Short mmCIF file of C-alpha atoms in Angstrom, two decimals:
data_model
loop_
_atom_site.label_atom_id
_atom_site.label_comp_id
_atom_site.label_asym_id
_atom_site.label_seq_id
_atom_site.Cartn_x
_atom_site.Cartn_y
_atom_site.Cartn_z
CA MET L 1 195.75 155.86 161.52
CA SER L 2 198.04 153.64 160.52
CA ILE L 3 202.09 154.23 160.59
CA GLU L 4 205.17 152.90 158.98
CA ARG L 5 207.87 155.38 158.45
CA GLU L 6 208.38 159.01 159.94
CA GLY L 7 206.39 160.95 157.98
CA GLU L 8 203.79 158.68 156.32
CA SER L 9 200.64 157.98 158.06
CA GLY L 10 197.03 156.66 156.79
CA GLN L 11 193.43 155.35 157.85
CA ASN L 12 192.67 152.16 155.81
CA GLY L 13 189.37 150.22 154.86
CA SER L 14 187.84 147.71 152.31
CA ASN L 15 184.22 146.79 153.69
CA ASN L 16 183.34 150.06 152.22
CA THR L 17 181.69 152.63 149.88
CA ASN L 18 183.23 155.78 148.41
CA ILE L 19 186.67 155.32 149.24
CA ARG L 20 188.98 158.46 148.66
CA GLU L 21 192.69 158.16 148.59
CA SER L 22 195.42 160.37 148.72
CA SER L 23 199.42 159.63 149.20
CA ARG L 24 199.00 159.41 152.84
CA ILE L 25 195.15 159.17 153.52
CA SER L 26 192.28 156.86 152.54
CA ILE L 27 188.97 157.83 153.55
CA THR L 28 186.29 154.94 153.84
CA HIS L 29 182.67 154.92 154.89
CA TYR L 30 180.85 152.40 156.92
CA PRO L 31 176.98 153.02 156.49
CA GLY L 32 175.26 152.08 159.65
CA SER L 33 175.48 152.23 163.46
CA LYS L 34 177.59 150.18 165.41
CA GLN L 35 180.42 150.39 162.79
CA GLN L 36 183.45 151.60 164.61
CA GLY L 37 184.64 147.97 165.85
CA PRO L 38 184.59 146.75 162.02
CA ALA L 39 186.27 150.00 160.43
CA TYR L 40 189.06 149.77 163.18
CA LYS L 41 189.57 146.16 162.58
CA ASP L 42 189.36 146.71 158.95
CA CYS L 43 191.72 149.39 159.15
CA ALA L 44 194.22 147.31 160.73
CA ARG L 45 193.97 144.20 158.45
CA ARG L 46 194.56 146.35 155.54
CA ALA L 47 197.90 148.66 156.85
CA LEU L 48 199.12 145.41 158.06
CA SER L 49 198.88 144.08 154.66
CA GLU L 50 200.43 147.02 153.16
CA GLY L 51 203.64 146.59 155.31
CA TYR L 52 202.49 149.33 158.06
CA LYS L 53 204.13 148.43 161.41
CA TYR L 54 202.06 150.56 163.97
CA ALA L 55 198.60 151.83 163.97
CA PHE L 56 196.72 154.47 166.63
CA PHE L 57 193.10 153.88 167.00
CA THR L 58 191.74 157.37 167.35
CA ASP L 59 188.29 159.58 166.73
CA VAL L 60 188.05 162.47 164.56
CA ASP L 61 187.61 164.61 167.67
CA GLU L 62 190.99 162.84 169.26
CA PHE L 63 194.04 164.67 169.02
CA LEU L 64 197.46 162.92 170.39
CA VAL L 65 199.63 165.38 172.00
CA LEU L 66 203.36 164.72 172.44
CA TYR L 67 205.33 166.06 175.29
CA GLN L 68 208.56 164.20 175.02
CA HIS L 69 208.80 162.93 171.61
CA ASN L 70 209.20 164.93 168.20
CA SER L 71 206.75 162.49 166.16
CA ILE L 72 204.44 159.36 166.74
CA MET L 73 206.60 157.34 165.15
CA GLU L 74 209.59 158.31 167.50
CA LEU L 75 206.88 157.37 170.24
CA ALA L 76 206.14 154.17 168.86
CA VAL L 77 209.80 152.87 168.26
CA ASP L 78 210.61 154.21 171.89
CA TYR L 79 207.85 151.94 173.77
CA MET L 80 207.51 149.29 171.40
CA GLY L 81 210.82 148.78 169.14
CA LYS L 82 211.70 149.86 165.72
CA GLY L 83 210.42 147.99 162.71
CA ASP L 84 210.60 144.02 163.42
CA GLU L 85 212.70 144.64 166.36
CA ASP L 86 210.65 144.36 169.78
CA VAL L 87 210.86 145.72 173.21
CA HIS L 88 210.33 143.69 176.36
CA VAL L 89 209.13 144.48 179.85
CA ASP L 90 209.66 142.34 183.10
CA VAL L 91 206.42 141.38 184.51
CA GLU L 92 204.79 139.49 187.65
CA VAL L 93 203.56 136.29 186.85
CA ASP L 94 201.26 134.22 189.46
CA LYS L 95 200.57 130.37 189.58
CA ASP L 96 197.78 130.56 187.12
CA GLY L 97 199.58 132.57 184.62
CA LYS L 98 198.00 135.62 185.04
CA ILE L 99 200.33 138.93 185.22
CA ARG L 100 200.17 141.74 187.57
CA GLY L 101 198.41 144.70 186.19
CA ALA L 102 197.25 142.86 183.01
CA SER L 103 193.23 142.72 184.12
CA SER L 104 191.42 145.54 184.38
CA ASP L 105 189.08 143.87 186.83
CA PRO L 106 190.16 143.98 190.45
CA PRO L 107 191.72 140.55 191.50
CA PRO L 108 189.19 138.38 194.13
CA THR L 109 192.43 137.52 196.19
CA PRO L 110 195.78 139.66 196.59
CA PHE L 111 198.00 138.98 193.83
CA GLN L 112 200.64 136.49 194.88
CA THR L 113 204.10 136.38 192.46
CA GLU L 114 205.41 132.93 191.79
CA ARG L 115 207.61 134.11 188.97
CA ASN L 116 209.18 136.98 187.07
CA GLU L 117 209.14 136.79 183.22
CA THR L 118 209.95 138.96 180.55
CA ARG L 119 206.84 139.72 177.70
CA ILE L 120 206.84 141.43 174.67
CA VAL L 121 205.18 145.29 174.49
CA GLY L 122 202.24 145.16 171.55
CA SER L 123 200.57 148.21 172.71
CA LEU L 124 200.94 151.56 174.49
CA GLY L 125 198.16 152.93 176.27
CA MET L 126 197.75 156.85 176.75
CA ASN L 127 195.07 158.87 178.77
CA PHE L 128 192.09 161.28 177.80
CA ARG L 129 192.81 164.54 178.39
CA THR L 130 188.96 166.18 178.01
CA LEU L 131 188.45 169.45 176.84
CA GLY L 132 185.51 171.52 177.91
CA ASN L 133 182.55 173.18 175.99
CA ASN L 134 183.21 176.96 176.72
CA CYS L 135 179.19 176.99 177.64
CA ASP L 136 178.81 177.24 173.73
CA THR L 137 175.41 176.35 172.73
CA ASP L 138 175.74 176.43 168.62
CA TYR L 139 178.43 174.98 165.90
CA LYS L 140 180.87 177.49 164.81
CA ASP L 141 182.62 177.26 161.40
CA LEU L 142 185.93 177.04 163.09
CA PRO L 143 188.16 174.21 163.93
CA VAL L 144 187.72 172.64 167.35
CA SER L 145 191.26 173.28 168.60
CA LYS L 146 190.50 176.97 168.08
CA ARG L 147 186.95 177.01 169.48
CA PHE L 148 187.67 174.82 172.69
CA GLN L 149 190.70 176.00 174.70
CA TYR L 150 190.23 175.27 178.15
CA ARG L 151 190.06 171.71 179.33
CA VAL L 152 188.50 170.18 182.56
CA GLU L 153 190.19 168.90 185.55
CA SER L 154 192.47 165.60 185.20
CA SER L 155 189.74 164.01 187.66
CA TYR L 156 187.16 164.23 185.39
CA PRO L 157 185.56 160.48 184.88
CA MET L 158 186.06 160.16 181.31
CA ASN L 159 189.85 161.30 181.40
CA VAL L 160 190.62 157.54 183.06
CA PHE L 161 189.95 156.05 179.68
CA ILE L 162 192.43 155.42 177.15
CA LYS L 163 193.65 155.35 173.47
CA SER L 164 196.00 152.67 172.17
CA LEU L 165 199.10 153.04 169.77
CA VAL L 166 199.32 149.24 168.61
CA LYS L 167 202.28 147.22 166.99
CA LEU L 168 200.22 145.59 164.36
CA LYS L 169 202.20 142.21 164.15
CA TRP L 170 201.19 141.84 167.81
CA LEU L 171 197.54 142.77 167.21
CA ASN L 172 194.98 139.64 167.43
CA LEU L 173 192.91 140.05 164.23
CA ASP L 174 191.23 136.86 164.80
CA VAL L 175 188.93 138.18 167.38
CA ASP L 176 186.00 141.24 167.23
CA PHE L 177 186.65 144.50 168.00
CA THR L 178 184.04 145.32 170.62
CA ASP L 179 186.11 148.17 172.81
CA PRO L 180 187.39 151.40 171.26
CA HIS L 181 189.66 151.61 174.29
CA PHE L 182 190.97 147.89 174.68
CA TYR L 183 192.94 145.60 171.89
CA LYS L 184 193.46 141.70 172.29
CA LEU L 185 197.05 141.20 171.46
CA ARG L 186 198.64 137.84 170.06
CA LYS L 187 201.11 135.37 171.70
CA ASP L 188 204.59 135.23 170.57
CA ALA L 189 206.20 131.83 169.49
CA ASN L 190 206.73 130.48 173.01
CA GLY L 191 202.97 131.27 173.67
CA LYS L 192 203.47 134.08 175.82
CA GLN L 193 201.20 136.67 175.90
CA ALA L 194 202.24 140.14 174.19
CA VAL L 195 201.31 143.18 176.83
CA LYS L 196 200.22 146.64 176.83
CA ILE L 197 201.98 149.15 178.73
CA ASP L 198 201.16 152.90 179.90
CA THR L 199 203.77 155.34 179.59
CA ASN L 200 205.14 154.54 182.82
CA ARG L 201 206.17 151.66 181.19
CA GLN L 202 203.86 149.35 183.63
CA VAL L 203 201.72 146.67 182.37
CA ARG L 204 197.85 147.67 181.77
CA GLY L 205 195.07 145.97 180.95
CA GLY L 206 191.55 146.99 179.77
CA SER L 207 190.21 150.23 178.96
CA LEU L 208 191.20 152.47 181.83
CA GLN L 209 194.33 154.10 183.32
CA PRO L 210 193.09 155.55 186.62
CA MET L 211 196.15 157.31 187.48
CA ARG L 212 196.11 159.57 184.55
CA LEU L 213 199.16 159.99 183.05
CA TYR L 214 200.08 163.47 181.13
CA ASP L 215 203.99 163.09 181.59
CA VAL L 216 204.73 161.59 177.92
CA ALA L 217 201.74 161.99 175.91
CA ALA L 218 197.82 162.56 176.38
CA VAL L 219 194.75 162.27 173.90
CA HIS L 220 193.11 165.34 173.82
CA HIS L 221 189.42 164.66 173.26
CA PHE L 222 187.09 167.38 172.19
CA LEU L 223 184.19 165.29 173.72
CA HIS L 224 181.15 167.45 173.93
CA LYS L 225 181.70 170.61 172.03
CA SER L 226 178.91 173.10 171.62
CA LEU L 227 175.17 171.83 173.42
CA SER L 228 173.81 171.31 169.69
CA GLU L 229 176.54 169.42 168.69
CA TYR L 230 176.52 167.19 171.90
CA ARG L 231 172.57 166.38 171.42
CA LYS L 232 173.44 165.31 167.70
CA LYS L 233 176.44 162.97 168.95
CA ARG L 234 173.80 161.26 171.55
CA ASP L 235 171.21 160.81 168.83
CA ARG L 236 173.69 159.23 166.54
CA GLY L 237 175.05 156.81 169.29
CA GLY L 238 178.46 155.26 170.26
CA GLY L 239 180.55 153.76 167.67
CA THR L 240 180.55 150.37 169.46
CA THR L 241 177.07 150.48 171.54
CA GLY L 242 174.56 152.51 169.28
CA PRO L 243 171.99 155.10 170.89
CA SER L 244 171.56 155.23 174.46
CA MET L 245 168.05 156.67 175.70
CA LEU L 246 169.45 157.56 178.99
CA LEU L 247 172.50 159.50 177.46
CA ILE L 248 169.90 161.30 174.74
CA GLU L 249 167.80 162.20 177.74
CA ASN L 250 171.27 163.58 179.85
CA ALA L 251 172.17 165.62 176.50
CA LYS L 252 168.45 167.09 176.20
CA LYS L 253 168.94 168.80 179.61
CA GLY L 254 172.48 169.53 179.23
CA LEU L 255 174.02 167.00 181.20
CA ASP L 256 176.93 164.73 180.37
CA ASN L 257 177.62 161.01 180.78
CA HIS L 258 177.39 161.25 184.38
CA GLY L 259 174.45 163.26 184.78
CA LYS L 260 176.56 166.68 185.58
CA PRO L 261 176.14 169.54 183.46
CA LEU L 262 178.27 169.41 180.45
CA PRO L 263 181.97 171.21 181.79
CA GLY L 264 182.93 174.29 180.13
CA GLY L 265 186.50 173.89 181.28
CA ASN L 266 188.74 175.90 183.44
CA ILE L 267 192.40 175.06 182.59
CA TYR L 268 193.55 177.00 179.60
CA ASP L 269 195.04 174.81 177.12
CA ASP L 270 195.49 175.49 173.46
CA GLU L 271 198.33 172.72 172.80
CA VAL L 272 196.39 170.93 169.92
CA TRP L 273 195.70 174.26 167.98
CA LYS L 274 199.09 175.86 168.70
CA ARG L 275 200.63 172.55 167.22
CA LEU L 276 198.46 172.78 164.03
CA VAL L 277 199.13 176.24 163.69
CA GLU L 278 202.97 175.41 163.71
CA LYS L 279 202.70 172.30 161.51
CA THR L 280 200.79 174.62 158.95
CA TYR L 281 203.38 177.46 158.94
CA GLU L 282 205.96 174.65 158.38
CA CYS L 283 203.97 173.39 155.83
CA LYS L 284 203.50 176.69 154.01
CA CYS L 285 207.41 177.20 154.39
CA ARG L 286 208.30 173.90 152.81
CA ARG L 287 205.72 174.36 150.02
CA GLU L 288 207.48 177.93 149.22
CA VAL L 289 210.89 176.71 149.11
CA ARG L 290 210.09 173.71 147.04
CA ARG L 291 208.07 176.60 144.63
CA ASP L 292 211.56 178.41 144.78
CA GLU L 293 213.88 175.37 144.03
CA ARG L 294 211.38 174.54 140.86
CA GLN L 295 211.64 177.89 139.93
CA ARG L 296 215.48 177.85 140.46
CA ALA L 297 215.67 174.44 138.45
CA LYS L 298 213.67 176.21 135.59
CA CYS L 299 216.00 179.33 135.22
CA GLN L 300 218.93 176.78 135.34
CA HIS L 301 217.59 174.45 132.64
CA ALA L 302 216.73 177.81 130.60
CA ALA L 303 219.90 178.59 131.07
CA MET L 304 221.63 175.73 130.12
CA MET L 305 219.63 175.52 126.95
CA TYR L 306 220.70 179.12 126.12
CA TRP L 307 224.11 178.72 126.31
CA SER L 308 223.69 175.14 124.77
CA SER L 309 222.43 176.93 121.77
CA VAL L 310 225.01 179.62 121.72
CA GLN L 311 227.71 177.14 121.87
CA ALA L 312 226.18 175.23 118.88
CA LYS L 313 225.94 178.33 116.69
CA HIS L 314 229.58 179.45 117.57
CA GLN L 315 230.88 175.94 117.02
CA SER L 316 229.17 175.47 113.55
CA LYS L 317 231.00 178.65 112.42
CA ARG L 318 234.30 177.10 113.43
CA ASP L 319 233.61 173.64 111.85
CA PRO L 320 237.60 172.78 110.01
CA TYR L 321 237.51 172.47 106.18
CA VAL L 322 237.13 168.83 104.96
CA MET L 323 240.91 168.17 103.29
CA GLN L 324 240.79 166.44 99.92
CA SER L 325 243.18 164.17 99.17
#
């Protein structure tokens, strides 16, 4: 999802078939397997060329829930700066130029700070909150946010993964997008690498945030849905990895990625559904207001036309005589 101004967003692509566009959304099909990376990269390239400032890389079964901001635009500006303005964070750098926290791999030796620097924030990572499957076995023709309203414990392994809100001008488009949870960033004019941070404003590298931060925002992930849907998902394969025989066999047995029974969920959480209903009601109210305004404008126009015709008739009866010399 690309973001430019509050209230405007879209999904973009170019290497495509069957593009459908509206004022806010483009739907582009990428046939074949392992197309998630190319699709995301193409979306980012198009969004940047069309003047968008930010992009949130997400899937259709993932919903961003904000707890402290009124909009995703407000969140982006808070953490990464408005438009071309940038936000900087203090970082610790070692003698090799590595930044504390910027690597997802444990360092072979304890990190030894040589100096402190400031770096530009190019991306914000937010943790998954996985929803359970309610022990459902079959698909129902209802929104997933209505069907599944119990999430699993925060300790669930999949919750360590993050999705990223990125400032597009710092996104490195010269490399392949191979991981939907991690995107490489560019260097600034001084050769210093832009960094990704978490919602605690701490530098965070890679695809994971083991602390599972949920005070500012969370990506509600409807990962499993019903058993039949989950099996189809695993048969289809991951967007960057393709089908995995291990995951396919696990799904046939009703097991998740880690070989455990699919979680039903035990914590009530209807945040996505509640916000969808609120937004739907707001949109309905706005439509009714616009309809009333259009109706009022028509009535005002008709009244003006009527009184104009009355005045014209009245004026014609009062035309002065033409004086003869």
